[in-house]
CSV table of C-alpha atoms in Angstrom, one decimal:
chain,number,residue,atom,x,y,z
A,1,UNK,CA,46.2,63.6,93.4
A,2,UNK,CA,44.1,65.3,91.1
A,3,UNK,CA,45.1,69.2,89.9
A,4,UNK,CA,42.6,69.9,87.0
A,5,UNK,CA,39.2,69.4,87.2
A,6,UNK,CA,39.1,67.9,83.7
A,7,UNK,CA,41.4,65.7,81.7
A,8,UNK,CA,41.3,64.3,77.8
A,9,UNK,CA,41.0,60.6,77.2
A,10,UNK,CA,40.8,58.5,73.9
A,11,UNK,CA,37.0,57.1,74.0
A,12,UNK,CA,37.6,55.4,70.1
A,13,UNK,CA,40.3,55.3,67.1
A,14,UNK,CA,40.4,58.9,66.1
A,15,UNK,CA,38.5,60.8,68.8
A,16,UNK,CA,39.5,62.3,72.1
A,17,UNK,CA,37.2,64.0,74.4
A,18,UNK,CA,37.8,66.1,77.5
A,19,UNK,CA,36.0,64.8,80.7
A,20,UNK,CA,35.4,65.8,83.9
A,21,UNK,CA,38.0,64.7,87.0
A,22,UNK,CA,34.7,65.4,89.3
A,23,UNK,CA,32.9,62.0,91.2
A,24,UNK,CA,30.2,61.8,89.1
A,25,UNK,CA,27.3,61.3,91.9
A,26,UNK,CA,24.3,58.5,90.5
A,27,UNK,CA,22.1,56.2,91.5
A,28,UNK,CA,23.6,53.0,89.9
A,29,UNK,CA,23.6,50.0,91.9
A,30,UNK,CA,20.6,51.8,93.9
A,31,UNK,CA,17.8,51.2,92.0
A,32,UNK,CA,16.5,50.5,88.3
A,33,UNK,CA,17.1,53.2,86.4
A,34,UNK,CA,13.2,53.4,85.2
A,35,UNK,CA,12.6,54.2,88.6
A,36,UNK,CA,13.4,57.7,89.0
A,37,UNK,CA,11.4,58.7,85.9
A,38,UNK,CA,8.3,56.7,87.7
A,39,UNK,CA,8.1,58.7,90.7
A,40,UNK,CA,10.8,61.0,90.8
A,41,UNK,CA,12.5,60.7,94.2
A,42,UNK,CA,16.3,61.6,94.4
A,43,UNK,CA,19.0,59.6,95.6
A,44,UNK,CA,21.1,61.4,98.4
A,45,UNK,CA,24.2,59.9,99.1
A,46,UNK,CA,25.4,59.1,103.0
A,47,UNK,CA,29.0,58.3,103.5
A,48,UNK,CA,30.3,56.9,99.8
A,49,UNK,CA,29.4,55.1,96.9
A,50,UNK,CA,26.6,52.7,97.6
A,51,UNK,CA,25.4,53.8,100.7
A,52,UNK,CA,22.4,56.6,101.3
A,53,UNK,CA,18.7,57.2,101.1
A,54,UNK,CA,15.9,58.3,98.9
A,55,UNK,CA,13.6,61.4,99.3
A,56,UNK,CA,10.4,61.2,100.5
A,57,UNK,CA,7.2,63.0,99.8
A,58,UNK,CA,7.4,65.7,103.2
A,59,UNK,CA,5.5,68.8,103.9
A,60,UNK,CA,8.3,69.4,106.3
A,61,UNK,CA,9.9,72.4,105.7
A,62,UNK,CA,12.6,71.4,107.4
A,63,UNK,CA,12.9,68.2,105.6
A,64,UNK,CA,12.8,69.9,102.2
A,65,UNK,CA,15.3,72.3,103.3
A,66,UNK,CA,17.6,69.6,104.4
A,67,UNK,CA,17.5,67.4,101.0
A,68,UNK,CA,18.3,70.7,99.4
A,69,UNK,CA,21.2,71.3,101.4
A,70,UNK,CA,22.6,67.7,100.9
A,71,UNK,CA,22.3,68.2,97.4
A,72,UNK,CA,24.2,71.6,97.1
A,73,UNK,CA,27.3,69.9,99.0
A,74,UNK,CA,27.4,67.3,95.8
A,75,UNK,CA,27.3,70.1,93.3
A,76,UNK,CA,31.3,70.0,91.5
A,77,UNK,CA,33.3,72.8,93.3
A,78,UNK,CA,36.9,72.9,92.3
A,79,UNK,CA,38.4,72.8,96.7
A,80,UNK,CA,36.6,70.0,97.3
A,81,UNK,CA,38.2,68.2,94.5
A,82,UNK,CA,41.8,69.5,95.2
A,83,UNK,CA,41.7,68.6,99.1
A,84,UNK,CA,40.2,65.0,98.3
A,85,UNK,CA,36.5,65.9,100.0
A,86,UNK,CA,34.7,64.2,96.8
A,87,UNK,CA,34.3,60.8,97.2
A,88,UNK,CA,36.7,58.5,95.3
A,89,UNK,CA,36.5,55.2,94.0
A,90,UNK,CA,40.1,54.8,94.3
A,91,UNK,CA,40.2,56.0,98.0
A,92,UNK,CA,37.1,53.3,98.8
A,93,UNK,CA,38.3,50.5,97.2
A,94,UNK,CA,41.6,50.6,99.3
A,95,UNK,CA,39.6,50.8,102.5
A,96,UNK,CA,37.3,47.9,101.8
A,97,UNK,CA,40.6,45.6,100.7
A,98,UNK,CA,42.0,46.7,104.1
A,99,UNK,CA,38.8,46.1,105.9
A,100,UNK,CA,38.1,42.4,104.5
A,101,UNK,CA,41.5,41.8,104.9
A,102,UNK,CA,41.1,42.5,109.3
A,103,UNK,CA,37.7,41.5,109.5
A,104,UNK,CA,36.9,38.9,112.2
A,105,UNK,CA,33.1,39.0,111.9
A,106,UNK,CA,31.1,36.6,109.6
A,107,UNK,CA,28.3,38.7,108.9
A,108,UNK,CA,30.5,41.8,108.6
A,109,UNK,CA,32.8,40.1,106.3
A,110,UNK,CA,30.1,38.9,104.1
A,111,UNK,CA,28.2,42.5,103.6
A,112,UNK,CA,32.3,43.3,102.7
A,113,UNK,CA,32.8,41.2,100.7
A,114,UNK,CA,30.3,41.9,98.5
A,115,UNK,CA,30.2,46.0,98.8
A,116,UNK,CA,34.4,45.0,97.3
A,117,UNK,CA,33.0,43.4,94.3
A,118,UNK,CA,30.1,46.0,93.4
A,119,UNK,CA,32.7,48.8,94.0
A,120,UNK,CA,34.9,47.5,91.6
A,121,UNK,CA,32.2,47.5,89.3
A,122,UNK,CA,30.3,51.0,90.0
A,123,UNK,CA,33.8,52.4,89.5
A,124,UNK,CA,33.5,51.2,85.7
A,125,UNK,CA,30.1,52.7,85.5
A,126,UNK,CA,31.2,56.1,87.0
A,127,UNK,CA,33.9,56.7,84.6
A,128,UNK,CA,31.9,55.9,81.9
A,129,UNK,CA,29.1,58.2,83.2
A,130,UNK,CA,31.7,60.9,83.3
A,131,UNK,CA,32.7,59.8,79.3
A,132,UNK,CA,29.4,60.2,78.5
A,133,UNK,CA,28.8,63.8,79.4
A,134,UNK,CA,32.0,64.6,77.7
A,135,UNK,CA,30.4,63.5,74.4
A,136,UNK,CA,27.4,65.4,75.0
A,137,UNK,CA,29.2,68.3,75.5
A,138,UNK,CA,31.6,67.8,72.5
A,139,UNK,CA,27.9,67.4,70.4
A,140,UNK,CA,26.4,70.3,72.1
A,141,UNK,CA,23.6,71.6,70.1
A,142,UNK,CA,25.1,70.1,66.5
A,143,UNK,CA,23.8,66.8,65.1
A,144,UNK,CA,26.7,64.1,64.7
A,145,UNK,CA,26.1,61.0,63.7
A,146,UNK,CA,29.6,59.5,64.7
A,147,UNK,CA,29.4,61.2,68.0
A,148,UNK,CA,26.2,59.7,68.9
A,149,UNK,CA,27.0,56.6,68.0
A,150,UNK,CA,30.1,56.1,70.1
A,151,UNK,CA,28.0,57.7,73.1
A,152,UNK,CA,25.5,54.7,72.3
A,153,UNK,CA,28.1,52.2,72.3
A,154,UNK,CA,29.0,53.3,75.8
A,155,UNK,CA,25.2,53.2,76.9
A,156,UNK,CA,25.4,49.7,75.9
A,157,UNK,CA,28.2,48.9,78.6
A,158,UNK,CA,26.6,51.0,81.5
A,159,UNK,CA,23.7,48.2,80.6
A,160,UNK,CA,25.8,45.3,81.0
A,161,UNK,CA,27.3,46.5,84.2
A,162,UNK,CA,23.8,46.8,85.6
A,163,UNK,CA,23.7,43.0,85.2
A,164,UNK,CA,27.0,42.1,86.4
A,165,UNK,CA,25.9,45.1,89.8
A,166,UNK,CA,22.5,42.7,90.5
A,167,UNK,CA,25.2,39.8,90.5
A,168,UNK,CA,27.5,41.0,93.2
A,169,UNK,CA,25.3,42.7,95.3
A,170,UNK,CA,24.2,40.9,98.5
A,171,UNK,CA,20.8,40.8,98.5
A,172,UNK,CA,17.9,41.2,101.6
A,173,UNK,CA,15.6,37.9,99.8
A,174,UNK,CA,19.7,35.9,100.7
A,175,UNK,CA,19.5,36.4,104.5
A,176,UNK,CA,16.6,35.1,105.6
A,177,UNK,CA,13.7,32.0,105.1
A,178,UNK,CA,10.6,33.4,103.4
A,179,UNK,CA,8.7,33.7,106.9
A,180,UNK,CA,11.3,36.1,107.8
A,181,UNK,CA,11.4,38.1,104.5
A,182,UNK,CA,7.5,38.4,104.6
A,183,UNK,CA,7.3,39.7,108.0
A,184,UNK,CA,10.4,42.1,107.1
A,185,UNK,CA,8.0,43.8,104.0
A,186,UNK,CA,5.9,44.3,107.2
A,187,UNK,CA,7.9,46.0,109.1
A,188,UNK,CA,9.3,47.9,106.5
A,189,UNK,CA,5.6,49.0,105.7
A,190,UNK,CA,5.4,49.9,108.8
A,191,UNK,CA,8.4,52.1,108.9
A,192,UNK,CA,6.9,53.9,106.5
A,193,UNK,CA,4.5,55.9,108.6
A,194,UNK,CA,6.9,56.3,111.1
A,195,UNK,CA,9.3,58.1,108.8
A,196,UNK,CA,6.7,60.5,107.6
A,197,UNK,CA,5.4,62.0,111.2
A,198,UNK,CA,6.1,65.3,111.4
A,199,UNK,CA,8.4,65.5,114.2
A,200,UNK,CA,11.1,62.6,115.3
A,201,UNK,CA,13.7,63.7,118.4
A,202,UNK,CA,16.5,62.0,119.4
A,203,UNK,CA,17.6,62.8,123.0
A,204,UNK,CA,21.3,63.0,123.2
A,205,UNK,CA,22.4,64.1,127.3
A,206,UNK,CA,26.0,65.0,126.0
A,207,UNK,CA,24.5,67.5,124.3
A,208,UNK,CA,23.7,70.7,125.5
A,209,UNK,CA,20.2,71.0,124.0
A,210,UNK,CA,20.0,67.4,124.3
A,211,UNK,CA,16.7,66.9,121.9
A,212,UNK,CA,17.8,66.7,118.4
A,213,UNK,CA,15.5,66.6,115.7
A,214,UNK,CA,16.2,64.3,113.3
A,215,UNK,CA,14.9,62.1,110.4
A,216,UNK,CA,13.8,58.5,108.9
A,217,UNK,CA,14.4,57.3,105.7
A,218,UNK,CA,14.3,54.6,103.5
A,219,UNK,CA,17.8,53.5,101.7
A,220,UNK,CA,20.6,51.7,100.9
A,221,UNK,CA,24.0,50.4,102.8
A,222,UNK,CA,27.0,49.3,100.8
A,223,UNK,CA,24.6,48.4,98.2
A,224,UNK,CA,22.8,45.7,99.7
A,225,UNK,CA,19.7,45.6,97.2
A,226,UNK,CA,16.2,45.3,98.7
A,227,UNK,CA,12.6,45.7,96.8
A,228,UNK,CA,11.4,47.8,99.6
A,229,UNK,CA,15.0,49.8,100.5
A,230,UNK,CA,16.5,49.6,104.3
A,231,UNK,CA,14.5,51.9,107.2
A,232,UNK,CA,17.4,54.4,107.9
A,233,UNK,CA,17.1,55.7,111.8
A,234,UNK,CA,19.3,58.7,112.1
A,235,UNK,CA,20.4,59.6,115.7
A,236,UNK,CA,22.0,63.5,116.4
A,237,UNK,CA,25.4,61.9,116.9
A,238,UNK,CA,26.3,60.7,113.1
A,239,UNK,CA,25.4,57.4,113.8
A,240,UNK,CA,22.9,55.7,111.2
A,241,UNK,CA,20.9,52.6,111.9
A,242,UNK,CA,19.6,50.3,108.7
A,243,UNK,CA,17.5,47.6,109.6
A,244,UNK,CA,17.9,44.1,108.0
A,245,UNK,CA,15.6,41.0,108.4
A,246,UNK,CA,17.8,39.8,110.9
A,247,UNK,CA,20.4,42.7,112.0
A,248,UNK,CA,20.4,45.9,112.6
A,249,UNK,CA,23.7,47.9,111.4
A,250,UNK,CA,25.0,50.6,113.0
A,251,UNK,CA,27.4,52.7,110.5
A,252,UNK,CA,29.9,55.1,111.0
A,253,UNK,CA,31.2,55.2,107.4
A,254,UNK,CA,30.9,52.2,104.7
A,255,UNK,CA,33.6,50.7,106.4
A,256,UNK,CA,33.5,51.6,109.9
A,257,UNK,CA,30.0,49.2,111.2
A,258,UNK,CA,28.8,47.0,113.9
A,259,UNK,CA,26.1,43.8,112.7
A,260,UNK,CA,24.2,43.4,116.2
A,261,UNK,CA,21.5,40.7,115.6
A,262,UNK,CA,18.1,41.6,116.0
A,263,UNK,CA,16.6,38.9,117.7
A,264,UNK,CA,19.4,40.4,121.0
A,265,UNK,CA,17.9,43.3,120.5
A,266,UNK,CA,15.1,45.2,123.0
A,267,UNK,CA,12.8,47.6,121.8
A,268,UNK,CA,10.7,49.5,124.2
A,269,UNK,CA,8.0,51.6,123.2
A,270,UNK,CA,6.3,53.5,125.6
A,271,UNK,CA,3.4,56.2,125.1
A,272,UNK,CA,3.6,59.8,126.9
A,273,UNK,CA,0.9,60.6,129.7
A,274,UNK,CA,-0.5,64.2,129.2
A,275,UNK,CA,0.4,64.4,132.4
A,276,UNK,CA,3.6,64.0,131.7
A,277,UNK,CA,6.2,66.8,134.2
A,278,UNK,CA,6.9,69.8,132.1
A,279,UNK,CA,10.3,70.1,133.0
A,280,UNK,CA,11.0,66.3,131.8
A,281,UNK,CA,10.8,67.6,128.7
A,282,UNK,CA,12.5,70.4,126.5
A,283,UNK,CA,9.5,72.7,125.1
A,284,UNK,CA,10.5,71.9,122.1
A,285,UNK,CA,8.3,68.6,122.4
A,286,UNK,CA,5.3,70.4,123.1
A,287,UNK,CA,3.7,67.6,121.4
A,288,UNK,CA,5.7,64.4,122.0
A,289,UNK,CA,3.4,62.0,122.4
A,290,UNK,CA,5.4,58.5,122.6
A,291,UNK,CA,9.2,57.3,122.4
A,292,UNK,CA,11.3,54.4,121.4
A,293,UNK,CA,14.0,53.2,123.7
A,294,UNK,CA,16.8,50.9,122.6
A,295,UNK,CA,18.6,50.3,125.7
A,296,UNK,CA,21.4,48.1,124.6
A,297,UNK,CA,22.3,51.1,122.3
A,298,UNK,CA,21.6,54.3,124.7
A,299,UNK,CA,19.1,55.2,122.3
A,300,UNK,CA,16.0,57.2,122.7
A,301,UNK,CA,13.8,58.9,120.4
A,302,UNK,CA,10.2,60.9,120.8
A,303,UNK,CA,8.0,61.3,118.4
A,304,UNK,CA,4.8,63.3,117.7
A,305,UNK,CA,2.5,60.3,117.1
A,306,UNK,CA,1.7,57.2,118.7
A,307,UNK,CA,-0.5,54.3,116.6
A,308,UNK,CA,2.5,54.8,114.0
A,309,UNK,CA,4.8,53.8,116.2
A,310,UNK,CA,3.0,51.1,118.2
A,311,UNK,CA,2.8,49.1,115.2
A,312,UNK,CA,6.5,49.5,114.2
A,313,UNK,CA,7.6,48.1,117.3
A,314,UNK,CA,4.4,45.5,117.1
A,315,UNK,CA,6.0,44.5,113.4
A,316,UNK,CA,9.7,44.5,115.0
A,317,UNK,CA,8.4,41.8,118.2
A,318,UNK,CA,6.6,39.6,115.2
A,319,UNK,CA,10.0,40.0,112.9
A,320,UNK,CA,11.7,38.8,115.9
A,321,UNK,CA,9.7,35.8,116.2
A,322,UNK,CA,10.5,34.2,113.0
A,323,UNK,CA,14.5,34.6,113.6
């Protein structure tokens, strides 16, 4: 359990630095690390290490407003820290061992296995990470020569870990035949614009305003590395939904996930007749104009467009052809 929010460690013969006892929340294993600097989008994390999205480019205000907030609950804060609330390497290692170990699933197992093995090495890089800012803070505004040295040397290592992170990682390109692949990048494409309409509901009847706004994304699960990033459905009831070539996974935590394949898998898209009854509909979709239905997993969503979403479900059917 940890009581101070900062301990001091030996980094080289002769010098000890004081770091931080904080997760230390990056990108590592996301994405290069050029990538950022090109075009500037934050990584948000979801349920762990290795799991979450990247920002998009919204004029939502809503959006915008909800990135922010994400971001101000990974900020250091001394509770969340002394009640276990940050994530933990530590913590997620022992539930992926305990996981493999009762998994019965082949496809689950696999995506397990490997999140094990780039866990074990993201928890090197995030300790070094956290070595690294204590040295910038021990050099502060000074020039030392020594100090900046031994922060280089460290550098070094976070670069050799990115090669042994590509290594581990299960990768999109290893799951499917390049038929497959190609007309994945399609539908991913496609995803794209669907994402970025201005309104996406998801109905929820438990619910007592049953129509939920919620949002698409592009991202990561358990670090599964793809060129283009998983489409990231959201529903209103914690569930989130990451598309593979031939799966989609529905995560309740990095651990806690069903694999359903996607060629089983019925998706009905149906547009909305201006004639549609008003009392069908909450008047907060004033301008619904078409929905997505997944029976097989009670979901429904409405969204504000209709071509975008057409030609999702048109690149979904043609995804499904090639499994």
């Amino acid at each position: 359990m940890k009581i101070l929010p900062f301990k001091y460690v030996k980094v080289t013969e002769g010098l000890h630095v004081r770091i931080s006892n904080h997760f230390y929340y990056s990108d590592f294993g996301i994405r290069d690390s050029s990538e950022h600097r090109y075009n500037g989008r934050r990584y948000v994390m979801e349920f762990g290490p290795g799991s979450g999205f990247l920002e998009r480019e919204s004029e939502s205000h809503s959006y915008n407003q909800n990135i922010r907030k994400r971001l101000a609950q990974q900020k250091p804060k001394y509770w969340r820290m002394l009640l276990g609330l940050e994530p933990d390497f530590g913590r997620s290692i022992a539930e992926v061992d305990t996981a493999v170990a009762t998994c019965t699933d082949p496809y689950k197992r696999r995506i397990l296995e490997h999140y094990q093995n780039a866990l074990s090495v993201a928890r090197s890089e995030e300790r070094i990470q956290r070595i690294i800012r204590g040295i910038k803070d021990r050099i502060g505004h000074k020039s030392n020569k020594f100090l900046v040295s031994v922060m280089s040397h460290y550098k070094s290592k976070i670069s050799q870990l990115e090669g042994d992170m590509r290594a581990v990682e299960l990768h999109v390109k290893d799951l499917c035949t390049p038929d497959t692949l190609a007309a994945y990048d399609a539908a991913v494409d496609a995803f794209v614009k669907v994402a970025a309409c201005r309104r996406i509901w998801h109905y929820n009847e438990k619910v007592r305003g049953r129509f939920a706004q919620v949002y698409f994304d592009l991202g990561t699960f358990d670090y599964i590395q793809s060129e283009s990033y998983l489409p990231l459905i959201r529903d209103s009831r914690g569930t989130l939904y990451f598309l593979l070539p031939d799966a989609l996974i529905a995560a309740h935590s990095n651990i806690d996930f069903e694999v359903i394949p996607l060629k089983d898998l019925t998706i009905v898209f149906q547009e909305l007749s201006i004639e549609e009854p008003v009392e069908a509909l909450s008047s907060r979709l004033g301008d619904a104009a078409s929905m997505i239905k997944i029976p097989s997993l009670d979901l429904t969503f409405y969204f504000n467009h209709v071509r975008p979403i057409a030609h999702f479900v048109e690149c979904i059917d043609r995804l499904k052809e090639t499994l």
